[in-house]
Coordinates of C-alpha atoms and ligand atoms in Angstrom, one line a residue:
M1 CA 140.5 50.8 147.9
P2 CA 140.6 54.7 148.0
E3 CA 142.5 56.5 145.3
S4 CA 145.9 57.5 146.5
F5 CA 148.1 60.6 145.8
P6 CA 151.2 61.9 147.5
V7 CA 149.6 65.3 147.8
L8 CA 146.0 66.5 147.8
V9 CA 145.6 70.2 147.1
I10 CA 142.2 71.9 147.9
G11 CA 141.3 74.9 145.9
A12 CA 142.3 75.9 142.3
G13 CA 142.6 79.6 142.9
P14 CA 145.9 81.1 141.9
V15 CA 147.7 79.7 145.0
G16 CA 146.5 76.1 144.7
L17 CA 147.3 76.2 141.0
A18 CA 150.8 77.5 141.7
L19 CA 151.3 74.8 144.3
A20 CA 150.1 72.0 142.1
G21 CA 152.1 73.3 139.2
D22 CA 155.3 73.6 141.2
L23 CA 154.9 70.1 142.7
G24 CA 154.3 68.8 139.2
W25 CA 157.4 70.7 138.0
R26 CA 159.3 68.8 140.7
G27 CA 157.9 65.5 139.5
I28 CA 155.5 65.0 142.4
R29 CA 152.1 63.5 141.8
C30 CA 149.2 65.4 143.2
L31 CA 145.5 65.8 142.9
L32 CA 144.1 69.3 142.9
I33 CA 140.3 69.6 143.5
E34 CA 138.2 72.7 143.0
Q35 CA 134.5 73.0 143.9
S36 CA 133.7 75.5 141.1
D37 CA 134.2 75.2 137.3
G38 CA 137.2 77.5 137.6
S39 CA 135.7 80.5 135.9
I40 CA 136.2 83.9 137.4
Y41 CA 133.0 85.7 138.3
Q42 CA 134.8 89.0 139.1
P43 CA 138.6 89.3 138.8
R44 CA 140.3 90.4 142.0
M45 CA 144.1 90.4 141.6
D46 CA 145.7 92.0 138.6
L47 CA 149.2 92.8 139.8
V48 CA 151.6 89.9 139.3
G49 CA 154.6 91.0 141.4
V50 CA 158.2 90.7 140.5
R51 CA 158.9 87.7 142.6
T52 CA 156.0 85.8 141.2
M53 CA 157.3 86.7 137.7
E54 CA 160.7 85.2 138.8
F55 CA 158.8 82.0 139.6
C56 CA 157.1 82.2 136.2
R57 CA 160.5 82.5 134.7
R58 CA 161.7 79.4 136.4
W59 CA 158.5 77.6 135.3
G60 CA 159.1 78.8 131.7
I61 CA 155.8 80.6 131.4
V62 CA 156.8 84.3 131.2
P63 CA 155.9 84.3 127.5
W64 CA 152.4 83.2 128.4
V65 CA 152.0 86.1 130.8
E66 CA 153.4 88.5 128.2
A67 CA 151.0 87.1 125.6
S68 CA 147.9 87.6 127.9
P69 CA 145.2 89.8 126.4
Y70 CA 145.9 92.8 128.7
P71 CA 147.1 95.5 126.3
R72 CA 150.8 96.0 126.7
D73 CA 150.7 99.6 125.5
Y74 CA 148.2 100.6 128.2
P75 CA 149.8 103.3 130.5
Q76 CA 149.8 102.3 134.2
D77 CA 149.5 105.8 135.7
N78 CA 147.8 106.1 139.2
I79 CA 145.7 109.3 139.2
Y80 CA 144.3 111.1 142.2
L81 CA 141.3 113.2 141.3
T82 CA 138.0 114.7 142.4
G83 CA 136.3 113.2 139.4
L84 CA 137.1 112.2 135.8
N85 CA 135.7 115.6 134.8
G86 CA 136.8 117.3 138.0
Y87 CA 140.2 118.4 139.3
E88 CA 143.3 116.3 139.1
L89 CA 145.1 116.4 142.4
G90 CA 148.2 114.3 141.6
R91 CA 149.5 111.5 139.5
E92 CA 152.2 108.9 139.7
R93 CA 153.3 108.0 136.2
F94 CA 154.1 104.4 135.3
P95 CA 154.9 103.2 131.8
S96 CA 152.9 100.5 129.9
M97 CA 154.1 96.9 130.1
N98 CA 155.8 97.5 126.7
D99 CA 157.9 100.4 128.0
A100 CA 158.5 99.2 131.6
R101 CA 161.9 97.7 132.4
P102 CA 162.9 95.2 135.1
P103 CA 164.5 96.8 138.2
E104 CA 168.2 96.3 138.4
T105 CA 167.7 93.7 141.1
S106 CA 165.6 91.3 139.1
P107 CA 165.6 89.7 135.6
Q108 CA 161.8 90.2 135.5
K109 CA 159.4 93.1 136.0
R110 CA 156.0 93.1 137.6
E111 CA 153.2 92.5 135.2
R112 CA 149.6 93.6 134.9
C113 CA 147.6 90.4 134.3
P114 CA 144.1 90.2 135.9
Q115 CA 143.0 87.0 137.5
N116 CA 140.7 86.0 134.7
M117 CA 143.8 86.0 132.5
F118 CA 146.4 84.8 135.1
D119 CA 144.4 81.8 136.6
P120 CA 144.1 80.2 133.1
I121 CA 147.9 80.6 132.6
L122 CA 148.5 78.9 136.0
K123 CA 146.0 76.2 135.1
R124 CA 147.7 75.6 131.8
F125 CA 151.0 75.3 133.6
A126 CA 149.7 72.9 136.2
S127 CA 147.8 70.8 133.7
S128 CA 150.9 70.5 131.5
Q129 CA 152.7 68.7 134.3
A130 CA 152.3 65.0 133.7
S131 CA 152.0 64.2 137.5
V132 CA 149.2 66.8 138.2
E133 CA 145.5 65.9 138.0
I134 CA 143.0 68.7 138.3
R135 CA 139.3 68.0 139.1
Y136 CA 136.8 70.8 138.9
H137 CA 133.3 70.6 140.4
T138 CA 134.9 68.6 143.2
R139 CA 134.9 69.7 146.8
L140 CA 136.5 68.6 150.0
V141 CA 133.9 67.4 152.4
S142 CA 136.0 66.3 155.4
F143 CA 139.4 64.8 156.3
V144 CA 141.1 62.9 159.1
Q145 CA 144.8 62.4 159.5
D146 CA 146.8 59.7 161.1
A147 CA 150.5 58.9 161.5
D148 CA 151.0 57.9 157.9
G149 CA 148.7 60.2 155.9
V150 CA 145.4 61.9 155.4
T151 CA 142.1 60.4 154.4
A152 CA 139.8 62.9 152.7
E153 CA 136.2 62.6 151.6
I154 CA 135.5 64.5 148.4
E155 CA 132.3 65.1 146.5
N156 CA 131.4 65.7 142.9
V157 CA 129.2 68.7 143.3
N158 CA 127.2 67.9 140.1
S159 CA 126.3 64.3 140.8
G160 CA 126.6 64.4 144.6
E161 CA 128.8 61.3 144.4
R162 CA 131.3 61.0 147.2
S163 CA 134.6 59.1 147.3
T164 CA 137.7 58.7 149.4
V165 CA 141.2 59.9 148.6
R166 CA 144.2 58.9 150.6
A167 CA 147.2 61.3 150.6
K168 CA 150.5 61.6 152.4
Y169 CA 149.9 65.4 152.7
L170 CA 147.0 67.7 152.3
A171 CA 147.3 71.4 151.4
G172 CA 144.4 73.8 151.9
A173 CA 144.6 76.6 149.3
D174 CA 140.9 77.0 149.8
G175 CA 140.7 80.8 150.3
A176 CA 139.7 83.2 153.1
R177 CA 136.9 81.0 154.4
S178 CA 139.1 77.9 154.4
A179 CA 137.3 74.7 155.5
V180 CA 140.7 73.1 155.9
R181 CA 141.7 75.8 158.4
E182 CA 138.4 75.5 160.2
A183 CA 138.7 71.7 160.5
L184 CA 142.1 72.1 162.1
G185 CA 140.6 74.6 164.6
I186 CA 143.1 77.3 163.5
K187 CA 142.0 80.8 164.5
M188 CA 142.6 84.0 162.4
V189 CA 144.2 86.8 164.4
G190 CA 143.8 90.5 163.6
K191 CA 141.0 92.7 162.5
P192 CA 138.0 90.9 161.0
V193 CA 136.6 94.1 159.4
L194 CA 138.4 97.1 158.0
T195 CA 135.8 98.2 155.5
H196 CA 132.7 97.0 153.9
T197 CA 133.5 97.7 150.2
T198 CA 131.4 97.2 147.0
N199 CA 133.2 96.3 143.8
V200 CA 131.3 96.9 140.5
I201 CA 132.6 95.9 137.1
F202 CA 131.0 98.0 134.3
R203 CA 131.6 98.0 130.6
C204 CA 132.1 101.2 128.7
P205 CA 134.4 101.0 125.7
H206 CA 134.4 104.8 125.2
L207 CA 135.0 106.0 128.8
V208 CA 138.4 107.6 128.1
S209 CA 136.7 109.8 125.5
L210 CA 134.4 111.3 128.1
H211 CA 137.1 113.1 130.1
D212 CA 140.5 114.8 129.8
K213 CA 142.6 112.7 132.1
G214 CA 143.8 110.3 129.5
K215 CA 144.4 106.6 130.0
G216 CA 145.3 105.6 133.5
Y217 CA 145.4 102.3 135.5
R218 CA 144.1 103.3 138.9
H219 CA 142.0 106.3 139.7
I220 CA 141.5 107.3 143.3
F221 CA 138.5 109.6 143.9
V222 CA 138.8 112.1 146.7
G223 CA 135.8 114.3 147.8
P224 CA 135.4 116.9 150.5
E225 CA 134.7 114.0 152.9
G226 CA 137.9 112.1 151.9
T227 CA 138.7 109.2 149.7
W228 CA 135.5 107.5 148.7
S229 CA 136.0 105.3 145.6
T230 CA 138.6 103.9 143.2
M231 CA 138.4 102.7 139.6
V232 CA 140.9 100.5 137.8
A233 CA 141.2 99.7 134.2
I234 CA 140.7 96.0 134.8
N235 CA 141.2 94.8 131.3
G236 CA 142.9 97.9 129.8
A237 CA 140.1 98.1 127.3
D238 CA 136.4 98.3 127.9
Q239 CA 135.9 97.1 131.5
W240 CA 136.4 99.1 134.7
R241 CA 136.4 97.9 138.3
F242 CA 134.7 100.6 140.4
S243 CA 135.1 100.2 144.1
I244 CA 133.0 102.1 146.7
V245 CA 135.4 102.0 149.6
G246 CA 132.9 102.3 152.5
G247 CA 133.8 102.1 156.2
P248 CA 133.7 99.6 159.0
E249 CA 129.9 99.6 159.1
Q250 CA 127.8 97.3 156.8
Q251 CA 126.8 98.9 153.5
D252 CA 124.0 97.4 151.4
L253 CA 123.9 99.6 148.3
T254 CA 121.0 99.6 146.0
M255 CA 121.6 99.7 142.2
D256 CA 120.4 103.3 142.2
Q257 CA 123.1 104.2 144.8
I258 CA 125.7 102.4 142.8
R259 CA 124.7 104.2 139.6
A260 CA 124.8 107.5 141.5
A261 CA 128.3 106.8 142.7
I262 CA 129.5 106.0 139.2
R263 CA 127.8 109.2 137.9
R264 CA 129.6 111.1 140.6
A265 CA 133.0 109.7 139.7
V266 CA 132.7 110.3 136.0
G267 CA 130.9 113.6 136.3
V268 CA 128.6 113.2 133.3
D269 CA 125.7 111.0 132.3
F270 CA 126.9 108.2 130.0
E271 CA 126.0 104.8 128.6
Y272 CA 127.5 101.8 130.4
E273 CA 126.6 98.2 131.4
I274 CA 127.0 96.9 134.9
L275 CA 128.5 93.3 134.6
T276 CA 129.0 92.3 138.2
V277 CA 128.5 93.6 141.7
V278 CA 130.4 92.1 144.6
P279 CA 130.1 93.4 148.2
W280 CA 133.1 92.2 150.2
I281 CA 134.8 92.8 153.6
R282 CA 138.3 94.0 153.7
R283 CA 140.2 92.3 156.5
E284 CA 143.6 92.2 158.3
L285 CA 144.0 88.6 159.4
V286 CA 146.8 86.0 159.8
A287 CA 146.3 82.4 160.9
E288 CA 147.8 81.5 164.2
R289 CA 149.4 78.5 162.7
L290 CA 150.0 77.4 159.1
G291 CA 149.1 73.8 159.6
D292 CA 149.0 70.8 161.8
G293 CA 150.8 67.5 161.2
R294 CA 150.4 66.5 157.6
V295 CA 148.0 69.3 156.7
F296 CA 149.0 72.8 155.7
I297 CA 147.2 76.0 154.7
L298 CA 148.5 78.6 152.3
G299 CA 147.4 81.7 150.4
D300 CA 144.2 83.5 151.6
A301 CA 143.5 80.5 153.9
A302 CA 146.6 81.6 155.8
H303 CA 146.4 85.5 155.5
V304 CA 143.8 87.9 154.4
M305 CA 144.8 91.4 153.6
S306 CA 143.6 94.6 152.1
P307 CA 144.2 94.6 148.3
T308 CA 146.0 98.0 148.7
G309 CA 149.5 97.1 147.4
G310 CA 148.6 93.9 145.5
F311 CA 150.3 91.6 147.9
G312 CA 147.6 88.9 148.6
M313 CA 148.1 86.4 145.8
N314 CA 151.8 87.2 145.5
T315 CA 152.3 86.3 149.2
G316 CA 150.3 83.1 148.6
I317 CA 152.4 82.0 145.7
Q318 CA 155.6 82.5 147.8
D319 CA 153.9 80.2 150.4
A320 CA 153.3 77.6 147.6
V321 CA 156.9 77.6 146.5
D322 CA 158.2 77.3 150.1
L323 CA 155.8 74.4 150.9
S324 CA 156.4 72.6 147.5
W325 CA 160.1 71.9 147.8
K326 CA 159.7 70.8 151.4
L327 CA 156.9 68.4 150.6
T328 CA 159.1 67.1 147.7
A329 CA 161.9 66.6 150.1
M330 CA 159.7 64.6 152.5
L331 CA 158.2 62.5 149.7
E332 CA 161.7 61.8 148.2
G333 CA 162.9 60.8 151.6
W334 CA 165.7 63.3 152.2
G335 CA 163.7 65.8 154.3
G336 CA 164.1 65.6 158.1
P337 CA 161.5 66.2 160.9
E338 CA 162.3 70.0 161.1
L339 CA 161.7 70.7 157.5
L340 CA 157.9 70.8 157.3
P341 CA 157.6 72.7 160.6
S342 CA 159.9 75.3 159.1
Y343 CA 157.1 76.2 156.7
D344 CA 155.3 78.0 159.5
V345 CA 158.4 79.6 160.9
E346 CA 159.4 81.0 157.5
R347 CA 156.1 82.0 156.0
R348 CA 153.9 83.2 158.9
P349 CA 156.0 86.2 159.7
V350 CA 156.1 87.2 156.0
G351 CA 152.3 86.9 155.8
A352 CA 152.0 89.1 159.0
R353 CA 154.4 91.7 157.6
N354 CA 152.6 91.9 154.3
V355 CA 149.1 92.0 155.9
A356 CA 150.4 94.9 158.1
E357 CA 151.9 96.8 155.1
A358 CA 148.7 96.3 153.1
S359 CA 146.7 98.0 156.0
R360 CA 149.3 100.8 156.1
N361 CA 148.6 101.3 152.4
L362 CA 144.9 101.5 153.2
Q363 CA 145.6 104.2 155.7
R364 CA 147.6 106.0 153.1
M365 CA 144.7 105.7 150.7
L366 CA 142.3 107.1 153.2
S367 CA 144.7 109.8 154.4
P368 CA 143.2 112.9 152.8
G369 CA 140.5 113.1 155.4
H370 CA 137.9 116.0 155.4
N371 CA 138.7 119.0 153.3
P372 CA 135.4 121.0 153.0
A373 CA 137.0 123.5 150.5
L374 CA 138.3 120.8 148.1
L375 CA 135.8 121.5 145.3
D376 CA 135.6 125.3 145.8
P377 CA 136.4 127.3 142.6
T378 CA 138.2 129.8 144.8
P379 CA 141.9 130.6 145.7
E380 CA 141.2 128.8 149.0
G381 CA 139.9 125.8 147.1
E382 CA 142.9 125.9 144.8
A383 CA 145.3 126.0 147.8
T384 CA 143.4 123.0 149.4
R385 CA 143.7 121.0 146.2
K386 CA 147.4 121.7 146.0
R387 CA 148.1 120.7 149.5
V388 CA 145.9 117.6 149.4
G389 CA 147.5 116.6 146.1
A390 CA 151.0 117.0 147.3
E391 CA 150.4 115.2 150.6
F392 CA 148.5 112.4 148.9
S393 CA 151.0 111.9 146.2
E394 CA 153.8 111.6 148.8
A395 CA 151.8 109.1 150.9
M396 CA 150.6 107.0 147.9
S397 CA 154.1 106.7 146.5
H398 CA 154.8 104.2 149.3
E399 CA 152.1 101.8 147.9
W400 CA 153.6 101.9 144.4
H401 CA 157.2 101.2 145.3
T402 CA 157.3 98.0 147.3
L403 CA 160.3 96.0 146.1
G404 CA 161.2 95.4 149.8
I405 CA 158.0 93.4 150.2
H406 CA 158.3 91.5 146.9
L407 CA 162.0 90.6 147.0
G408 CA 163.2 91.5 150.5
Y409 CA 161.4 88.8 152.5
R410 CA 163.8 86.7 154.5
Y411 CA 163.8 83.6 156.7
D412 CA 166.2 84.8 159.4
D413 CA 164.9 82.6 162.2
S414 CA 164.4 79.5 160.2
P415 CA 165.5 76.2 161.8
V416 CA 166.7 75.0 158.4
V417 CA 168.9 78.0 157.6
W418 CA 172.5 78.1 158.9
S419 CA 173.0 81.7 160.1
D420 CA 176.4 83.2 159.4
G421 CA 176.1 85.6 162.4
T422 CA 176.2 88.8 160.2
P423 CA 173.8 91.6 161.4
V424 CA 170.2 91.2 160.4
P425 CA 169.5 93.7 157.5
D426 CA 166.8 96.3 157.7
G427 CA 163.4 95.1 156.4
N428 CA 162.2 98.3 154.6
P429 CA 159.1 97.3 152.7
H430 CA 159.8 99.9 150.0
V431 CA 163.4 99.4 149.3
Y432 CA 165.1 96.1 148.4
K433 CA 168.8 95.9 149.2
P434 CA 170.2 92.7 147.8
T435 CA 171.9 90.4 150.3
A436 CA 173.1 86.8 150.2
R437 CA 172.8 86.5 153.9
P438 CA 171.4 83.0 154.8
G439 CA 167.6 83.2 154.8
A440 CA 167.4 85.9 152.1
R441 CA 166.4 85.4 148.4
A442 CA 169.7 84.7 146.6
P443 CA 170.3 88.0 144.6
H444 CA 170.0 88.4 140.9
A445 CA 172.9 89.4 138.8
W446 CA 173.5 88.9 135.1
L447 CA 176.1 86.3 134.2
K448 CA 178.5 86.6 131.3
D449 CA 176.6 84.1 129.3
G450 CA 173.4 86.2 129.5
R451 CA 171.6 84.2 132.1
S452 CA 170.5 85.5 135.5
T453 CA 172.0 83.9 138.7
L454 CA 168.3 83.0 139.4
D455 CA 168.4 80.7 136.3
L456 CA 170.9 78.5 138.2
F457 CA 168.4 77.7 141.0
G458 CA 165.3 75.6 141.1
R459 CA 164.9 71.8 141.4
G460 CA 167.6 70.9 143.9
F461 CA 170.2 72.8 146.0
T462 CA 172.8 74.7 144.1
L463 CA 176.3 75.2 145.6
L464 CA 177.9 78.2 144.1
G465 CA 181.7 78.3 144.3
F466 CA 183.2 81.7 143.3
G467 CA 186.6 80.9 141.8
A468 CA 186.5 77.5 143.6
D469 CA 187.3 74.1 142.1
A470 CA 184.9 71.3 142.0
A471 CA 187.4 69.3 144.0
E472 CA 187.1 71.8 146.9
A473 CA 183.3 71.1 147.0
A474 CA 183.6 67.4 146.3
S475 CA 183.2 66.1 149.9
F476 CA 180.2 68.5 150.6
I477 CA 178.5 67.3 147.4
H478 CA 179.3 63.7 148.3
V479 CA 177.8 64.0 151.8
A480 CA 174.7 65.6 150.3
K481 CA 174.4 62.8 147.8
E482 CA 174.8 60.2 150.6
R483 CA 171.8 61.7 152.3
G484 CA 169.8 61.8 149.1
V485 CA 169.8 65.6 148.9
P486 CA 169.8 66.8 145.3
M487 CA 172.7 69.2 144.9
N488 CA 174.8 70.4 142.1
F489 CA 178.0 72.5 142.1
V490 CA 178.3 75.6 139.9
R491 CA 181.7 77.3 139.6
L492 CA 181.5 81.0 138.8
E493 CA 184.3 83.2 137.7
E494 CA 182.4 86.5 137.9
P495 CA 184.0 89.0 140.3
E496 CA 181.0 91.3 140.4
V497 CA 178.7 88.5 141.3
A498 CA 181.2 87.2 143.9
K499 CA 181.2 90.7 145.5
L500 CA 177.4 90.6 145.7
Y501 CA 177.3 87.1 147.3
E502 CA 180.2 88.1 149.7
R503 CA 181.5 84.5 150.4
K504 CA 183.4 82.0 148.3
F505 CA 180.8 79.3 148.8
V506 CA 177.0 79.9 148.8
L507 CA 174.4 77.2 149.1
V508 CA 171.0 78.1 147.5
R509 CA 167.9 76.1 148.3
P510 CA 165.4 74.8 145.7
D511 CA 163.2 77.9 146.4
G512 CA 166.0 80.3 145.6
H513 CA 166.8 81.3 149.2
V514 CA 170.3 81.1 150.7
A515 CA 170.7 78.2 153.1
W516 CA 174.4 78.6 154.1
R517 CA 177.5 80.5 153.0
D518 CA 181.2 80.6 154.0
D519 CA 184.6 81.3 152.7
E520 CA 185.6 77.7 153.5
M521 CA 184.0 74.4 153.2
P522 CA 182.8 73.2 156.6
A523 CA 185.1 70.7 158.4
R524 CA 181.9 68.6 159.1
P525 CA 179.8 69.0 155.9
G526 CA 177.2 66.6 157.4
D527 CA 176.4 69.2 160.1
V528 CA 175.4 71.8 157.5
I529 CA 173.6 69.4 155.3
D530 CA 171.6 67.9 158.2
V531 CA 170.4 71.4 159.2
I532 CA 169.4 72.5 155.7
R533 CA 167.4 69.3 155.1
G534 CA 165.7 69.6 158.5
A535 CA 167.3 66.5 160.0
V536 CA 168.5 68.5 163.0
R537 CA 167.9 72.1 164.3
A538 CA 170.5 74.7 163.3
T539 CA 170.7 76.0 166.9
S540 CA 171.6 72.6 168.4
V541 CA 174.3 71.9 165.8
Q542 CA 175.8 75.3 166.1
A543 CA 175.7 75.0 169.9
A544 CA 177.5 71.6 169.7
G545 CA 180.0 73.2 167.3
E546 CA 180.7 76.0 169.6
K547 CA 181.2 73.5 172.5
R548 CA 183.6 71.5 170.3
L549 CA 185.6 74.7 169.5
A550 CA 185.7 75.6 173.2
A551 CA 186.9 72.1 174.1
N552 CA 189.6 72.2 171.4
A553 CA 190.8 75.6 172.6
S554 CA 191.1 74.6 176.2
Ligands
LIG1 C1 139.7 93.8 144.8 C2 140.9 92.9 145.0 C3 142.0 93.1 144.3 C4 143.2 92.3 144.5 N1 144.3 92.6 143.8 C5 145.4 91.8 144.0 C6 146.6 92.0 143.3 O1 146.7 92.9 142.4 N2 147.7 91.2 143.5 C7 147.6 90.2 144.5 O2 148.6 89.5 144.7 N3 146.5 90.0 145.2 C8 145.4 90.7 145.0 N4 144.2 90.5 145.7 C9 144.2 89.3 146.6 C10 144.1 88.0 145.8 O3 142.9 88.1 144.9 C11 144.0 86.8 146.7 O4 145.0 86.9 147.7 C12 144.1 85.5 145.9 O5 143.0 85.4 145.0 C13 144.1 84.4 146.9 O6 144.3 83.2 146.2 P1 144.0 81.8 146.8 O7 144.2 80.8 145.7 O8 144.7 81.7 148.1 O9 142.4 81.9 147.2 P2 141.1 82.0 146.3 O10 141.4 82.8 145.1 O11 140.0 82.5 147.2 O12 140.9 80.5 145.8 C14 140.4 79.5 146.7 C15 139.7 78.4 145.9 O13 139.4 77.4 146.7 C16 138.1 76.8 146.3 N5 137.5 76.1 147.4 C17 137.1 76.6 148.6 N6 136.7 75.6 149.4 C18 136.8 74.5 148.7 C19 136.5 73.1 149.0 N7 135.9 72.7 150.2 N8 136.7 72.2 148.1 C20 137.2 72.5 146.9 N9 137.5 73.8 146.5 C21 137.3 74.8 147.5 C22 137.3 78.1 145.9 O14 136.2 77.8 145.1 C23 138.4 78.9 145.2 O15 138.4 78.7 143.9 C24 143.1 91.3 145.5 C25 141.9 91.1 146.2 C26 140.8 91.9 146.0 C27 139.6 91.6 146.8

């Protein structure tokens, strides 16, 4: 008999770990397999966005992130310069993690926690869930699905031993070259090559003492030919990730060329050790579908974007949270046939939006173009540096302020969201305007008892009643219970929060998005509950309701 699990997750990168952890947190058994030993050869992500930190808050792991070894007193300035010993063109100042405060619209702030520190935190979280099993050195070989489940062949990469796993659902968080996506025949749409870039991590504990620019997080080097490299303080101490941006054509750099580029950026000869070199291709791609039947893809398997903005992993973790509660609903028996298809409807447009914004950020980063006088020690050179610095600072500020991307993503067209017909809000990637319109992330507000509204949401649905009695919500909750939908009622006497949420009753999903709201309880609670659990399509129920109203009126 093959081993059997409700969910098989492929790939223990940050997204697979988040999915397994969230499933475990919801009490769902799953097996997570990872072909490698889980160690990070070269950390890629280092920005944990504010929404991901809100998930970490829900999972109870914020203190783990705050305790990660990234120094919390390290300033986060972004500096635009011709060289560490050259001209400073501009600077966007950002405080250290110790000094930064959450935005008004969230109980959390974004964190700097590179992948070699964040993956182990997610691994610890996932492993601490009793229902999660993680197997490293284990790869997916193939799978087939049928009406009742998925049969996968997996292999221990050390021994070569193969075995069969049967699962109800399979989730491919297996990265940009996803074998799961390939097996499903899903194409990636977009631009397969934006740049051929080379990332080099070098160690130099005394780098800051070699120049006068002080400590900074990201350095963007601009020469007369335009933006040519960047350098980030990857661990805030002795390691630096130097990135030679390149162009659309293949670049195969020799070690001498890499060393010459580092010398050019720093401006003096100095001692350092190259730890890793990774050539990679920057892409702009979104999968044409996020799954097929009982098999789903998420994270980089579903969207591959330029790192400019730090959206990739954060978008993937949102995928994981969206998919997790829907799989839970199906496995617990209260999810209907529209629920899993809504994963694609909800998440694919968000992936596409973030991929596009990441590419716009790349264009901003490359915007200085050719400025032959940039390095001239003349009044003309000075005027060029002033102009380039001002224009670049303005352009780059868009990349640093992206709350609209992190908090403002909405599921307006979802078949499992009951629209209230209010106008669709603007989707500015830079500005987040809180809204409790169905489909949006339920907004944060501090409650009198010191909790955030977000602390009320999570495992099941939460029906908020502003100044409402439990009796008023009783039949709604009763109908939900009848259908097996986990739901609890929370009465709030908080006028400011009521103003923010705009309706007397607001129903929030297990992922923290608003499913439905109104000033009155629905005459037919089952209609709403059947839509939000995916038993019927919102449009068909609403059309039937309108017909009924018309019939009653005539
Ligand atoms: C330079 C750089 C900087 C970045 N900075 C940020 C940032 O600051 N913030 C951010 O949000 N994003 C950032 N990103 C993007 C981010 O790193 C990725 O989006 C993220 O790592 C994707 O996570 P994932 O789990 O989907 O995929 P991956 O991290 O690629 O993990 C996939 C895993 O699946 C495993 N796997 C593959 N095939 C199989 C198989 N057949 N069987 C078993 N296991 C398998 C792989 O070994 C791998 O461990 C950056 C990217 C780059 C290149």
